[in-house]
PDB file of C-alpha atoms in Angstrom:
ATOM      1  CA  UNK A  89     121.428 -49.791  -4.141  1.00  0.00           C
ATOM      2  CA  UNK A  90     123.096 -46.554  -3.118  1.00  0.00           C
ATOM      3  CA  UNK A  91     122.584 -43.460  -5.259  1.00  0.00           C
ATOM      4  CA  UNK A  92     125.612 -41.187  -5.298  1.00  0.00           C
ATOM      5  CA  UNK A  93     125.712 -37.648  -6.662  1.00  0.00           C
ATOM      6  CA  UNK A  94     127.252 -37.151 -10.092  1.00  0.00           C
ATOM      7  CA  UNK A  95     127.364 -33.743 -11.753  1.00  0.00           C
ATOM      8  CA  UNK A  96     127.012 -34.718 -15.394  1.00  0.00           C
ATOM      9  CA  UNK A  97     127.581 -31.186 -16.700  1.00  0.00           C
ATOM     10  CA  UNK A  98     129.518 -29.022 -14.244  1.00  0.00           C
ATOM     11  CA  UNK A  99     130.266 -26.644 -17.109  1.00  0.00           C
ATOM     12  CA  UNK A 100     126.630 -25.528 -17.322  1.00  0.00           C
ATOM     13  CA  UNK A 101     126.009 -22.042 -15.941  1.00  0.00           C
ATOM     14  CA  UNK A 102     123.821 -21.835 -12.805  1.00  0.00           C
ATOM     15  CA  UNK A 103     120.741 -21.050 -14.912  1.00  0.00           C
ATOM     16  CA  UNK A 104     121.319 -24.088 -17.161  1.00  0.00           C
ATOM     17  CA  UNK A 105     121.434 -24.057 -20.952  1.00  0.00           C
ATOM     18  CA  UNK A 106     118.690 -23.668 -23.544  1.00  0.00           C
ATOM     19  CA  UNK A 107     117.242 -27.066 -24.506  1.00  0.00           C
ATOM     20  CA  UNK A 108     117.722 -25.997 -28.143  1.00  0.00           C
ATOM     21  CA  UNK A 109     121.508 -26.330 -27.594  1.00  0.00           C
ATOM     22  CA  UNK A 110     121.056 -29.952 -26.562  1.00  0.00           C
ATOM     23  CA  UNK A 111     118.863 -30.630 -29.592  1.00  0.00           C
ATOM     24  CA  UNK A 112     121.471 -28.987 -31.834  1.00  0.00           C
ATOM     25  CA  UNK A 113     124.199 -31.161 -30.281  1.00  0.00           C
ATOM     26  CA  UNK A 114     122.405 -34.522 -30.479  1.00  0.00           C
ATOM     27  CA  UNK A 115     119.659 -33.973 -33.041  1.00  0.00           C
ATOM     28  CA  UNK A 116     115.922 -34.400 -32.808  1.00  0.00           C
ATOM     29  CA  UNK A 117     116.123 -38.093 -33.754  1.00  0.00           C
ATOM     30  CA  UNK A 118     118.144 -38.799 -30.593  1.00  0.00           C
ATOM     31  CA  UNK A 119     115.485 -37.188 -28.418  1.00  0.00           C
ATOM     32  CA  UNK A 120     112.704 -39.029 -30.222  1.00  0.00           C
ATOM     33  CA  UNK A 121     114.488 -42.361 -29.595  1.00  0.00           C
ATOM     34  CA  UNK A 122     114.805 -41.401 -25.949  1.00  0.00           C
ATOM     35  CA  UNK A 123     111.104 -40.579 -25.759  1.00  0.00           C
ATOM     36  CA  UNK A 124     110.207 -43.943 -27.336  1.00  0.00           C
ATOM     37  CA  UNK A 125     112.503 -45.777 -24.903  1.00  0.00           C
ATOM     38  CA  UNK A 126     110.816 -44.094 -21.957  1.00  0.00           C
ATOM     39  CA  UNK A 127     107.376 -44.901 -23.292  1.00  0.00           C
ATOM     40  CA  UNK A 128     108.314 -48.543 -23.970  1.00  0.00           C
ATOM     41  CA  UNK A 129     109.335 -48.806 -20.315  1.00  0.00           C
ATOM     42  CA  UNK A 130     106.050 -47.257 -19.192  1.00  0.00           C
ATOM     43  CA  UNK A 131     107.708 -43.983 -18.197  1.00  0.00           C
ATOM     44  CA  UNK A 132     106.826 -40.397 -19.039  1.00  0.00           C
ATOM     45  CA  UNK A 133     109.308 -38.353 -21.074  1.00  0.00           C
ATOM     46  CA  UNK A 134     108.457 -34.706 -20.508  1.00  0.00           C
ATOM     47  CA  UNK A 135     111.592 -32.747 -19.523  1.00  0.00           C
ATOM     48  CA  UNK A 136     111.411 -28.938 -19.356  1.00  0.00           C
ATOM     49  CA  UNK A 137     111.060 -27.696 -22.944  1.00  0.00           C
ATOM     50  CA  UNK A 138     113.091 -24.519 -22.524  1.00  0.00           C
ATOM     51  CA  UNK A 139     116.035 -25.394 -20.286  1.00  0.00           C
ATOM     52  CA  UNK A 140     118.481 -28.150 -19.407  1.00  0.00           C
ATOM     53  CA  UNK A 141     119.232 -27.343 -15.767  1.00  0.00           C
ATOM     54  CA  UNK A 142     122.433 -27.112 -13.842  1.00  0.00           C
ATOM     55  CA  UNK A 143     121.592 -29.651 -11.139  1.00  0.00           C
ATOM     56  CA  UNK A 144     124.199 -28.727  -8.518  1.00  0.00           C
ATOM     57  CA  UNK A 145     121.586 -27.270  -6.140  1.00  0.00           C
ATOM     58  CA  UNK A 146     119.406 -30.376  -6.434  1.00  0.00           C
ATOM     59  CA  UNK A 147     122.409 -32.641  -5.905  1.00  0.00           C
ATOM     60  CA  UNK A 148     123.505 -30.661  -2.830  1.00  0.00           C
ATOM     61  CA  UNK A 149     120.010 -30.795  -1.336  1.00  0.00           C
ATOM     62  CA  UNK A 150     119.892 -34.528  -2.003  1.00  0.00           C
ATOM     63  CA  UNK A 151     123.039 -34.851   0.112  1.00  0.00           C
ATOM     64  CA  UNK A 152     121.259 -33.002   2.936  1.00  0.00           C
ATOM     65  CA  UNK A 153     118.368 -35.431   2.447  1.00  0.00           C
ATOM     66  CA  UNK A 154     120.798 -38.361   2.785  1.00  0.00           C
ATOM     67  CA  UNK A 155     121.776 -37.034   6.232  1.00  0.00           C
ATOM     68  CA  UNK A 156     118.112 -36.698   7.211  1.00  0.00           C
ATOM     69  CA  UNK A 157     117.084 -40.164   6.005  1.00  0.00           C
ATOM     70  CA  UNK A 158     115.029 -38.661   3.150  1.00  0.00           C
ATOM     71  CA  UNK A 159     117.432 -39.190   0.234  1.00  0.00           C
ATOM     72  CA  UNK A 160     115.220 -41.603  -1.694  1.00  0.00           C
ATOM     73  CA  UNK A 161     112.109 -39.441  -1.288  1.00  0.00           C
ATOM     74  CA  UNK A 162     113.914 -36.274  -2.380  1.00  0.00           C
ATOM     75  CA  UNK A 163     115.709 -37.992  -5.271  1.00  0.00           C
ATOM     76  CA  UNK A 164     112.465 -39.528  -6.518  1.00  0.00           C
ATOM     77  CA  UNK A 165     110.627 -36.214  -6.217  1.00  0.00           C
ATOM     78  CA  UNK A 166     113.302 -34.418  -8.241  1.00  0.00           C
ATOM     79  CA  UNK A 167     113.224 -37.123 -10.932  1.00  0.00           C
ATOM     80  CA  UNK A 168     109.432 -37.040 -11.163  1.00  0.00           C
ATOM     81  CA  UNK A 169     109.404 -33.247 -11.328  1.00  0.00           C
ATOM     82  CA  UNK A 170     112.020 -33.163 -14.091  1.00  0.00           C
ATOM     83  CA  UNK A 171     110.993 -36.081 -16.310  1.00  0.00           C
ATOM     84  CA  UNK A 172     107.214 -36.053 -15.850  1.00  0.00           C
ATOM     85  CA  UNK A 173     106.296 -32.507 -14.849  1.00  0.00           C
ATOM     86  CA  UNK A 174     108.786 -30.519 -16.978  1.00  0.00           C
ATOM     87  CA  UNK A 175     110.094 -28.696 -13.890  1.00  0.00           C
ATOM     88  CA  UNK A 176     113.462 -26.922 -13.839  1.00  0.00           C
ATOM     89  CA  UNK A 177     115.313 -28.673 -11.014  1.00  0.00           C
ATOM     90  CA  UNK A 178     118.126 -26.143 -11.299  1.00  0.00           C
ATOM     91  CA  UNK A 179     115.891 -23.275 -10.187  1.00  0.00           C
ATOM     92  CA  UNK A 180     116.429 -22.594  -6.461  1.00  0.00           C
ATOM     93  CA  UNK A 181     112.735 -21.919  -5.770  1.00  0.00           C
ATOM     94  CA  UNK A 182     111.755 -25.150  -7.486  1.00  0.00           C
ATOM     95  CA  UNK A 183     114.410 -27.134  -5.611  1.00  0.00           C
ATOM     96  CA  UNK A 184     113.231 -25.656  -2.306  1.00  0.00           C
ATOM     97  CA  UNK A 185     109.562 -26.376  -3.038  1.00  0.00           C
ATOM     98  CA  UNK A 186     110.178 -29.967  -4.150  1.00  0.00           C
ATOM     99  CA  UNK A 187     112.495 -30.781  -1.241  1.00  0.00           C
ATOM    100  CA  UNK A 188     109.976 -29.450   1.280  1.00  0.00           C
ATOM    101  CA  UNK A 189     107.248 -31.538  -0.422  1.00  0.00           C
ATOM    102  CA  UNK A 190     109.523 -34.561   0.076  1.00  0.00           C
ATOM    103  CA  UNK A 191     109.884 -33.921   3.787  1.00  0.00           C
ATOM    104  CA  UNK A 192     112.840 -31.610   4.353  1.00  0.00           C
ATOM    105  CA  UNK A 193     112.709 -28.451   6.459  1.00  0.00           C
ATOM    106  CA  UNK A 194     112.656 -25.313   4.321  1.00  0.00           C
ATOM    107  CA  UNK A 195     115.364 -23.527   6.306  1.00  0.00           C
ATOM    108  CA  UNK A 196     117.710 -26.486   5.988  1.00  0.00           C
ATOM    109  CA  UNK A 197     117.072 -26.692   2.241  1.00  0.00           C
ATOM    110  CA  UNK A 198     117.886 -23.019   1.733  1.00  0.00           C
ATOM    111  CA  UNK A 199     121.027 -23.389   3.854  1.00  0.00           C
ATOM    112  CA  UNK A 200     122.102 -26.539   1.974  1.00  0.00           C
ATOM    113  CA  UNK A 201     121.896 -24.726  -1.373  1.00  0.00           C
ATOM    114  CA  UNK A 202     124.228 -22.056   0.018  1.00  0.00           C
ATOM    115  CA  UNK A 203     126.514 -24.460   1.932  1.00  0.00           C
ATOM    116  CA  UNK A 204     129.747 -25.130   0.096  1.00  0.00           C
ATOM    117  CA  UNK A 205     130.176 -28.361   2.073  1.00  0.00           C
ATOM    118  CA  UNK A 206     127.344 -30.088   0.243  1.00  0.00           C
ATOM    119  CA  UNK A 207     128.687 -28.787  -3.065  1.00  0.00           C
ATOM    120  CA  UNK A 208     132.097 -30.198  -2.154  1.00  0.00           C
ATOM    121  CA  UNK A 209     130.542 -33.609  -1.464  1.00  0.00           C
ATOM    122  CA  UNK A 210     128.980 -33.579  -4.913  1.00  0.00           C
ATOM    123  CA  UNK A 211     132.257 -32.554  -6.541  1.00  0.00           C
ATOM    124  CA  UNK A 212     134.179 -35.232  -4.608  1.00  0.00           C
ATOM    125  CA  UNK A 213     131.673 -37.938  -5.556  1.00  0.00           C
ATOM    126  CA  UNK A 214     131.773 -36.798  -9.188  1.00  0.00           C
ATOM    127  CA  UNK A 215     135.585 -36.894  -9.258  1.00  0.00           C
ATOM    128  CA  UNK A 216     135.617 -40.359  -7.693  1.00  0.00           C
ATOM    129  CA  UNK A 217     133.123 -41.637 -10.258  1.00  0.00           C
ATOM    130  CA  UNK A 218     135.120 -40.136 -13.131  1.00  0.00           C
ATOM    131  CA  UNK A 219     138.272 -41.816 -11.791  1.00  0.00           C
ATOM    132  CA  UNK A 220     136.404 -45.147 -11.998  1.00  0.00           C
ATOM    133  CA  UNK A 221     135.490 -44.463 -15.629  1.00  0.00           C
ATOM    134  CA  UNK A 222     131.997 -43.021 -15.258  1.00  0.00           C
ATOM    135  CA  UNK A 223     131.267 -40.702 -18.154  1.00  0.00           C
ATOM    136  CA  UNK A 224     127.485 -40.447 -17.991  1.00  0.00           C
ATOM    137  CA  UNK A 225     124.330 -41.498 -16.253  1.00  0.00           C
ATOM    138  CA  UNK A 226     123.107 -43.911 -15.316  1.00  0.00           C
ATOM    139  CA  UNK A 227     126.194 -45.805 -14.226  1.00  0.00           C
ATOM    140  CA  UNK A 228     126.283 -48.842 -11.962  1.00  0.00           C
ATOM    141  CA  UNK A 229     129.281 -50.074 -10.012  1.00  0.00           C
ATOM    142  CA  UNK A 230     128.739 -53.697  -9.002  1.00  0.00           C
ATOM    143  CA  UNK A 231     130.685 -55.038  -6.035  1.00  0.00           C
ATOM    144  CA  UNK A 232     133.161 -52.143  -6.344  1.00  0.00           C
ATOM    145  CA  UNK A 233     134.722 -53.806  -9.403  1.00  0.00           C
ATOM    146  CA  UNK A 234     132.470 -53.948 -12.465  1.00  0.00           C
ATOM    147  CA  UNK A 235     131.156 -50.784 -14.080  1.00  0.00           C
ATOM    148  CA  UNK A 236     128.034 -50.894 -16.253  1.00  0.00           C
ATOM    149  CA  UNK A 237     127.476 -47.642 -18.149  1.00  0.00           C
ATOM    150  CA  UNK A 238     124.216 -46.405 -19.561  1.00  0.00           C
ATOM    151  CA  UNK A 239     120.676 -47.664 -19.657  1.00  0.00           C
ATOM    152  CA  UNK A 240     121.252 -51.274 -20.618  1.00  0.00           C
ATOM    153  CA  UNK A 241     118.899 -54.158 -21.356  1.00  0.00           C
ATOM    154  CA  UNK A 242     118.138 -56.577 -18.539  1.00  0.00           C
ATOM    155  CA  UNK A 243     120.397 -59.214 -20.107  1.00  0.00           C
ATOM    156  CA  UNK A 244     123.455 -56.967 -19.697  1.00  0.00           C
ATOM    157  CA  UNK A 245     122.776 -56.628 -15.983  1.00  0.00           C
ATOM    158  CA  UNK A 246     122.130 -60.345 -15.590  1.00  0.00           C
ATOM    159  CA  UNK A 247     125.470 -61.123 -17.225  1.00  0.00           C
ATOM    160  CA  UNK A 248     127.230 -58.489 -15.112  1.00  0.00           C
ATOM    161  CA  UNK A 249     125.803 -59.926 -11.891  1.00  0.00           C
ATOM    162  CA  UNK A 250     126.879 -63.420 -12.977  1.00  0.00           C
ATOM    163  CA  UNK A 251     130.398 -62.139 -13.667  1.00  0.00           C
ATOM    164  CA  UNK A 252     130.630 -60.447 -10.279  1.00  0.00           C
ATOM    165  CA  UNK A 253     129.308 -63.573  -8.566  1.00  0.00           C
ATOM    166  CA  UNK A 254     131.814 -65.685 -10.470  1.00  0.00           C
ATOM    167  CA  UNK A 255     129.090 -67.933 -11.886  1.00  0.00           C
ATOM    168  CA  UNK A 256     129.595 -67.381 -15.581  1.00  0.00           C
ATOM    169  CA  UNK A 257     129.337 -64.744 -18.213  1.00  0.00           C
ATOM    170  CA  UNK A 258     132.023 -63.685 -20.632  1.00  0.00           C
TER     171      UNK A 258
END
């Protein structure tokens, strides 16, 4: 599997938005269902209570990590920090700290957050995904031809793999 950067909300200001705006948009019941889904899967649901971050810095640093062979470690550290530790992965100090914990050099991390080239990679990857029909995360492109959107039950993925392999499915 290859993780590619996707900026879900490029319209968010650099400091993110108040979490209360997200709750107003989707309602508390939506977030409670999400929490229950996480817990049913054995995962922790504990995003930052005050802010929904703009993740461009984290996405750019993850592209640096890809070049350094540390993409998985950095990606996983950002996910753990956000979902389990309620950390703001849009905050530059937090991004720097987490990326260094995951094995990147601090100077390179700081430079990557300022480097427009990494930002451009994220924007290009986001545009490509949108052109394929990606509207949210997670999204899975199987064999460059079948798009599965959202967190789906195992059966959906099994059917999708069968379809791509040409062995059945609808």
